[in-house]
Amino acid sequence: MKSVLYHDYDPSISLTDNSDDITCFLDTIKYNVGNHILLVGKIGDLGKRLRRLGVYVTILENSPYEDVCYSLIHNGNCNVIKGTLELLPFEDRHFDKVIILDHFNNTGNFKQASKEINRVLKIDGELILEDLNLKNIKVKLKNLKHKLCGENIKYHYPNDVAKLFSTLDFEGNVKEVENERYIYIGKRK
C-alpha cells in the first residue's frame, strides 16, 4: 500500500513528516484502548493492526456482494459492514476516529458524505482523510477519463475539502505531499 501518512497528526500544528509505510502511522496514532474507529477505503491490514492495540475497528466495505471481501480477509478480527459514505449505517456520535484512505473522491455526493461523517463522529473526534490531489496532472487526466467514461467519481482540491469540513465545525489542516496526494486531519468541535 502506497499510503502517505505522516507521524504527528495533531491538527493544531503544521504537517511535516510523511512515510510510504502505514506502520509509521500506527506507531504514533493517538488512540485509547476501547476507542471506536471507522476505516474506509484502501486500508490494507490497518484494521488488524489497530485491533491488536485494543481499538474497536469497523470497516465500511463498498464492494459488490459477489466480490471477495478483501477487507475481511486482511482484517479478520474487525467488524466489516457493507455500506457507503453517503448513507452510513451507524448511530449518531458513535466513532472516536474516522480514517478514509483513497476513497473520498469515489463518493457520488461528497457533501452528503461529509455530513454523514460529521453525524457519526463524536464531539472532539478526529477525521483523517487521504486522497489523490487534483493539482497533479496525472490525477487531472484520471479525473477526465472518469468523466468521459460516465463514472460518478470526482476529484477534489485539498482546500475544497478543508473548506467543506470547516463549514461542519471541523478544525483541521491540509498537507499536500509532492502535489500528488493530500492529507486532511480535522477535529470535530
PDB file of C-alpha atoms in Angstrom:
ATOM      1  CA  MET A   1       0.000   0.000   0.000  1.00  0.00           C
ATOM      2  CA  LYS A   2       1.480   3.311  -1.062  1.00  0.00           C
ATOM      3  CA  SER A   3      -0.207   5.448   1.551  1.00  0.00           C
ATOM      4  CA  VAL A   4       1.386   8.667   2.699  1.00  0.00           C
ATOM      5  CA  LEU A   5       0.523   9.126   6.345  1.00  0.00           C
ATOM      6  CA  TYR A   6       2.582  11.383   8.499  1.00  0.00           C
ATOM      7  CA  HIS A   7       3.772  10.781  12.055  1.00  0.00           C
ATOM      8  CA  ASP A   8       2.384  13.661  14.151  1.00  0.00           C
ATOM      9  CA  TYR A   9      -1.163  14.307  13.103  1.00  0.00           C
ATOM     10  CA  ASP A  10      -2.095  16.809  15.816  1.00  0.00           C
ATOM     11  CA  PRO A  11      -4.452  19.183  13.936  1.00  0.00           C
ATOM     12  CA  SER A  12      -3.135  22.220  15.807  1.00  0.00           C
ATOM     13  CA  ILE A  13       0.357  22.001  14.283  1.00  0.00           C
ATOM     14  CA  SER A  14       1.578  22.132  10.710  1.00  0.00           C
ATOM     15  CA  LEU A  15       2.037  18.782   8.989  1.00  0.00           C
ATOM     16  CA  THR A  16       5.584  17.942   8.103  1.00  0.00           C
ATOM     17  CA  ASP A  17       6.636  14.300   8.178  1.00  0.00           C
ATOM     18  CA  ASN A  18       5.481  11.673   5.725  1.00  0.00           C
ATOM     19  CA  SER A  19       6.043   7.997   5.122  1.00  0.00           C
ATOM     20  CA  ASP A  20       5.314   5.368   2.493  1.00  0.00           C
ATOM     21  CA  ASP A  21       4.642   2.771   5.165  1.00  0.00           C
ATOM     22  CA  ILE A  22       1.467   2.617   7.186  1.00  0.00           C
ATOM     23  CA  THR A  23       3.424   1.155  10.130  1.00  0.00           C
ATOM     24  CA  CYS A  24       4.852   4.615  10.875  1.00  0.00           C
ATOM     25  CA  PHE A  25       1.299   5.891  11.174  1.00  0.00           C
ATOM     26  CA  LEU A  26       0.444   3.157  13.664  1.00  0.00           C
ATOM     27  CA  ASP A  27       3.488   3.906  15.780  1.00  0.00           C
ATOM     28  CA  THR A  28       2.242   7.381  16.566  1.00  0.00           C
ATOM     29  CA  ILE A  29      -1.548   7.319  16.149  1.00  0.00           C
ATOM     30  CA  LYS A  30      -3.229   8.814  19.176  1.00  0.00           C
ATOM     31  CA  TYR A  31      -5.764   6.344  20.472  1.00  0.00           C
ATOM     32  CA  ASN A  32      -7.086   4.972  23.718  1.00  0.00           C
ATOM     33  CA  VAL A  33      -7.817   1.332  24.367  1.00  0.00           C
ATOM     34  CA  GLY A  34     -11.520   0.908  23.676  1.00  0.00           C
ATOM     35  CA  ASN A  35     -11.779   3.693  21.077  1.00  0.00           C
ATOM     36  CA  HIS A  36     -14.113   3.071  18.148  1.00  0.00           C
ATOM     37  CA  ILE A  37     -12.534   3.707  14.751  1.00  0.00           C
ATOM     38  CA  LEU A  38     -14.195   3.583  11.330  1.00  0.00           C
ATOM     39  CA  LEU A  39     -11.924   2.662   8.406  1.00  0.00           C
ATOM     40  CA  VAL A  40     -12.923   3.326   4.808  1.00  0.00           C
ATOM     41  CA  GLY A  41     -11.095   2.767   1.519  1.00  0.00           C
ATOM     42  CA  LYS A  42      -7.805   1.072   0.702  1.00  0.00           C
ATOM     43  CA  ILE A  43      -6.860   0.156   4.257  1.00  0.00           C
ATOM     44  CA  GLY A  44      -4.726  -2.940   3.740  1.00  0.00           C
ATOM     45  CA  ASP A  45      -4.338  -4.624   7.129  1.00  0.00           C
ATOM     46  CA  LEU A  46      -4.614  -1.409   9.167  1.00  0.00           C
ATOM     47  CA  GLY A  47      -7.740  -2.708  10.935  1.00  0.00           C
ATOM     48  CA  LYS A  48      -5.998  -5.839  12.152  1.00  0.00           C
ATOM     49  CA  ARG A  49      -3.063  -3.816  13.454  1.00  0.00           C
ATOM     50  CA  LEU A  50      -5.284  -1.319  15.272  1.00  0.00           C
ATOM     51  CA  ARG A  51      -7.407  -4.134  16.707  1.00  0.00           C
ATOM     52  CA  ARG A  52      -4.291  -5.730  18.216  1.00  0.00           C
ATOM     53  CA  LEU A  53      -3.702  -2.427  20.043  1.00  0.00           C
ATOM     54  CA  GLY A  54      -7.080  -2.683  21.798  1.00  0.00           C
ATOM     55  CA  VAL A  55      -9.146  -0.468  19.499  1.00  0.00           C
ATOM     56  CA  TYR A  56     -12.605  -1.455  18.235  1.00  0.00           C
ATOM     57  CA  VAL A  57     -12.449  -1.289  14.454  1.00  0.00           C
ATOM     58  CA  THR A  58     -15.326  -1.170  11.999  1.00  0.00           C
ATOM     59  CA  ILE A  59     -14.589  -1.287   8.281  1.00  0.00           C
ATOM     60  CA  LEU A  60     -17.021   0.158   5.760  1.00  0.00           C
ATOM     61  CA  GLU A  61     -16.941  -2.041   2.656  1.00  0.00           C
ATOM     62  CA  ASN A  62     -18.499  -0.785  -0.567  1.00  0.00           C
ATOM     63  CA  SER A  63     -17.704  -3.635  -2.964  1.00  0.00           C
ATOM     64  CA  PRO A  64     -20.463  -5.686  -4.629  1.00  0.00           C
ATOM     65  CA  TYR A  65     -21.643  -8.685  -2.604  1.00  0.00           C
ATOM     66  CA  GLU A  66     -20.393 -11.192  -5.161  1.00  0.00           C
ATOM     67  CA  ASP A  67     -16.823  -9.834  -4.908  1.00  0.00           C
ATOM     68  CA  VAL A  68     -14.334 -11.258  -2.455  1.00  0.00           C
ATOM     69  CA  CYS A  69     -14.243  -9.032   0.619  1.00  0.00           C
ATOM     70  CA  TYR A  70     -10.538  -8.241   0.920  1.00  0.00           C
ATOM     71  CA  SER A  71     -11.132  -6.109   3.996  1.00  0.00           C
ATOM     72  CA  LEU A  72     -12.426  -9.173   5.808  1.00  0.00           C
ATOM     73  CA  ILE A  73      -9.605 -11.378   4.548  1.00  0.00           C
ATOM     74  CA  HIS A  74      -6.876  -8.971   5.704  1.00  0.00           C
ATOM     75  CA  ASN A  75      -8.675  -7.801   8.856  1.00  0.00           C
ATOM     76  CA  GLY A  76     -10.407 -10.912  10.184  1.00  0.00           C
ATOM     77  CA  ASN A  77     -10.701  -9.600  13.719  1.00  0.00           C
ATOM     78  CA  CYS A  78     -12.685  -6.457  12.734  1.00  0.00           C
ATOM     79  CA  ASN A  79     -16.339  -5.714  12.040  1.00  0.00           C
ATOM     80  CA  VAL A  80     -16.948  -5.366   8.305  1.00  0.00           C
ATOM     81  CA  ILE A  81     -20.158  -3.584   7.323  1.00  0.00           C
ATOM     82  CA  LYS A  82     -21.475  -3.094   3.777  1.00  0.00           C
ATOM     83  CA  GLY A  83     -22.464   0.483   3.019  1.00  0.00           C
ATOM     84  CA  THR A  84     -21.479   3.818   1.508  1.00  0.00           C
ATOM     85  CA  LEU A  85     -20.109   7.061   2.909  1.00  0.00           C
ATOM     86  CA  GLU A  86     -23.246   8.876   1.777  1.00  0.00           C
ATOM     87  CA  LEU A  87     -25.522   6.694   3.953  1.00  0.00           C
ATOM     88  CA  LEU A  88     -23.505   5.430   6.912  1.00  0.00           C
ATOM     89  CA  PRO A  89     -25.373   2.647   8.756  1.00  0.00           C
ATOM     90  CA  PHE A  90     -24.255   3.729  12.230  1.00  0.00           C
ATOM     91  CA  GLU A  91     -25.691   5.566  15.227  1.00  0.00           C
ATOM     92  CA  ASP A  92     -25.002   9.265  15.758  1.00  0.00           C
ATOM     93  CA  ARG A  93     -21.747  10.096  17.601  1.00  0.00           C
ATOM     94  CA  HIS A  94     -20.503   6.502  17.547  1.00  0.00           C
ATOM     95  CA  PHE A  95     -16.851   6.814  16.419  1.00  0.00           C
ATOM     96  CA  ASP A  96     -13.805   8.429  18.043  1.00  0.00           C
ATOM     97  CA  LYS A  97     -11.953   8.492  14.705  1.00  0.00           C
ATOM     98  CA  VAL A  98     -12.836   8.099  11.042  1.00  0.00           C
ATOM     99  CA  ILE A  99      -9.952   7.202   8.717  1.00  0.00           C
ATOM    100  CA  ILE A 100     -10.579   7.377   4.959  1.00  0.00           C
ATOM    101  CA  LEU A 101      -7.796   6.291   2.595  1.00  0.00           C
ATOM    102  CA  ASP A 102      -8.083   6.732  -1.190  1.00  0.00           C
ATOM    103  CA  HIS A 103     -11.878   6.726  -1.136  1.00  0.00           C
ATOM    104  CA  PHE A 104     -13.351  10.198  -0.592  1.00  0.00           C
ATOM    105  CA  ASN A 105     -13.031  11.030  -4.301  1.00  0.00           C
ATOM    106  CA  ASN A 106     -15.115   7.941  -5.116  1.00  0.00           C
ATOM    107  CA  THR A 107     -18.208   9.172  -3.314  1.00  0.00           C
ATOM    108  CA  GLY A 108     -21.117  10.123  -5.528  1.00  0.00           C
ATOM    109  CA  ASN A 109     -22.150  13.032  -3.291  1.00  0.00           C
ATOM    110  CA  PHE A 110     -19.212  14.320  -1.253  1.00  0.00           C
ATOM    111  CA  LYS A 111     -21.330  16.918   0.577  1.00  0.00           C
ATOM    112  CA  GLN A 112     -23.720  14.225   1.809  1.00  0.00           C
ATOM    113  CA  ALA A 113     -20.756  12.000   2.710  1.00  0.00           C
ATOM    114  CA  SER A 114     -19.178  14.793   4.773  1.00  0.00           C
ATOM    115  CA  LYS A 115     -22.469  15.334   6.632  1.00  0.00           C
ATOM    116  CA  GLU A 116     -22.649  11.628   7.410  1.00  0.00           C
ATOM    117  CA  ILE A 117     -19.054  11.620   8.668  1.00  0.00           C
ATOM    118  CA  ASN A 118     -19.929  14.572  10.882  1.00  0.00           C
ATOM    119  CA  ARG A 119     -23.010  12.736  12.187  1.00  0.00           C
ATOM    120  CA  VAL A 120     -21.223   9.526  13.223  1.00  0.00           C
ATOM    121  CA  LEU A 121     -18.120  11.219  14.683  1.00  0.00           C
ATOM    122  CA  LYS A 122     -18.114  12.072  18.384  1.00  0.00           C
ATOM    123  CA  ILE A 123     -17.513  15.599  19.630  1.00  0.00           C
ATOM    124  CA  ASP A 124     -13.702  16.088  19.642  1.00  0.00           C
ATOM    125  CA  GLY A 125     -13.449  13.085  17.321  1.00  0.00           C
ATOM    126  CA  GLU A 126     -10.868  13.117  14.528  1.00  0.00           C
ATOM    127  CA  LEU A 127     -11.145  12.684  10.797  1.00  0.00           C
ATOM    128  CA  ILE A 128      -8.075  11.532   8.878  1.00  0.00           C
ATOM    129  CA  LEU A 129      -8.607  11.703   5.136  1.00  0.00           C
ATOM    130  CA  GLU A 130      -6.028  10.945   2.464  1.00  0.00           C
ATOM    131  CA  ASP A 131      -6.652  11.013  -1.266  1.00  0.00           C
ATOM    132  CA  LEU A 132      -5.253  11.985  -4.659  1.00  0.00           C
ATOM    133  CA  ASN A 133      -4.643  15.696  -5.257  1.00  0.00           C
ATOM    134  CA  LEU A 134      -6.354  17.273  -8.260  1.00  0.00           C
ATOM    135  CA  LYS A 135      -3.409  19.672  -8.639  1.00  0.00           C
ATOM    136  CA  ASN A 136      -1.357  16.812 -10.115  1.00  0.00           C
ATOM    137  CA  ILE A 137      -1.543  16.459 -13.920  1.00  0.00           C
ATOM    138  CA  LYS A 138      -1.854  12.653 -13.739  1.00  0.00           C
ATOM    139  CA  VAL A 139      -4.787  12.992 -11.360  1.00  0.00           C
ATOM    140  CA  LYS A 140      -6.401  15.598 -13.657  1.00  0.00           C
ATOM    141  CA  LEU A 141      -6.121  13.143 -16.562  1.00  0.00           C
ATOM    142  CA  LYS A 142      -7.556  10.368 -14.425  1.00  0.00           C
ATOM    143  CA  ASN A 143     -10.451  12.654 -13.465  1.00  0.00           C
ATOM    144  CA  LEU A 144     -11.083  13.445 -17.137  1.00  0.00           C
ATOM    145  CA  LYS A 145     -11.046   9.735 -18.005  1.00  0.00           C
ATOM    146  CA  HIS A 146     -13.670   9.015 -15.319  1.00  0.00           C
ATOM    147  CA  LYS A 147     -15.868  11.842 -16.612  1.00  0.00           C
ATOM    148  CA  LEU A 148     -15.608  10.635 -20.223  1.00  0.00           C
ATOM    149  CA  CYS A 149     -16.494   7.106 -19.138  1.00  0.00           C
ATOM    150  CA  GLY A 150     -19.536   8.400 -17.257  1.00  0.00           C
ATOM    151  CA  GLU A 151     -18.328   7.261 -13.850  1.00  0.00           C
ATOM    152  CA  ASN A 152     -19.559   9.054 -10.755  1.00  0.00           C
ATOM    153  CA  ILE A 153     -16.090   9.922  -9.433  1.00  0.00           C
ATOM    154  CA  LYS A 154     -14.996  13.464  -8.744  1.00  0.00           C
ATOM    155  CA  TYR A 155     -11.585  14.501  -7.533  1.00  0.00           C
ATOM    156  CA  HIS A 156     -11.300  17.463  -5.166  1.00  0.00           C
ATOM    157  CA  TYR A 157      -8.732  20.121  -4.476  1.00  0.00           C
ATOM    158  CA  PRO A 158      -7.352  19.880  -0.924  1.00  0.00           C
ATOM    159  CA  ASN A 159      -8.554  23.359   0.031  1.00  0.00           C
ATOM    160  CA  ASP A 160     -12.091  22.484  -1.081  1.00  0.00           C
ATOM    161  CA  VAL A 161     -12.093  19.512   1.282  1.00  0.00           C
ATOM    162  CA  ALA A 162     -10.798  21.681   4.154  1.00  0.00           C
ATOM    163  CA  LYS A 163     -13.460  24.341   3.458  1.00  0.00           C
ATOM    164  CA  LEU A 164     -16.203  21.736   3.307  1.00  0.00           C
ATOM    165  CA  PHE A 165     -15.322  20.302   6.710  1.00  0.00           C
ATOM    166  CA  SER A 166     -14.796  23.749   8.258  1.00  0.00           C
ATOM    167  CA  THR A 167     -18.451  24.520   7.435  1.00  0.00           C
ATOM    168  CA  LEU A 168     -19.323  21.446   9.509  1.00  0.00           C
ATOM    169  CA  ASP A 169     -17.406  22.746  12.552  1.00  0.00           C
ATOM    170  CA  PHE A 170     -14.152  20.878  11.992  1.00  0.00           C
ATOM    171  CA  GLU A 171     -10.834  22.457  12.869  1.00  0.00           C
ATOM    172  CA  GLY A 172      -8.048  20.999  10.787  1.00  0.00           C
ATOM    173  CA  ASN A 173      -5.137  21.257   8.410  1.00  0.00           C
ATOM    174  CA  VAL A 174      -4.282  20.028   4.948  1.00  0.00           C
ATOM    175  CA  LYS A 175      -0.864  18.794   3.957  1.00  0.00           C
ATOM    176  CA  GLU A 176      -0.043  18.349   0.297  1.00  0.00           C
ATOM    177  CA  VAL A 177       2.502  15.656  -0.375  1.00  0.00           C
ATOM    178  CA  GLU A 178       4.542  16.262  -3.519  1.00  0.00           C
ATOM    179  CA  ASN A 179       1.438  17.707  -5.222  1.00  0.00           C
ATOM    180  CA  GLU A 180       0.241  14.129  -5.771  1.00  0.00           C
ATOM    181  CA  ARG A 181      -1.698  13.463  -2.578  1.00  0.00           C
ATOM    182  CA  TYR A 182      -3.169  15.388   0.286  1.00  0.00           C
ATOM    183  CA  ILE A 183      -3.917  14.534   3.874  1.00  0.00           C
ATOM    184  CA  TYR A 184      -6.630  16.314   5.801  1.00  0.00           C
ATOM    185  CA  ILE A 185      -6.715  15.942   9.573  1.00  0.00           C
ATOM    186  CA  GLY A 186      -9.613  17.566  11.329  1.00  0.00           C
ATOM    187  CA  LYS A 187     -11.057  17.591  14.803  1.00  0.00           C
ATOM    188  CA  ARG A 188     -14.796  17.886  15.257  1.00  0.00           C
ATOM    189  CA  LYS A 189     -15.773  20.700  17.617  1.00  0.00           C
TER     190      LYS A 189
END
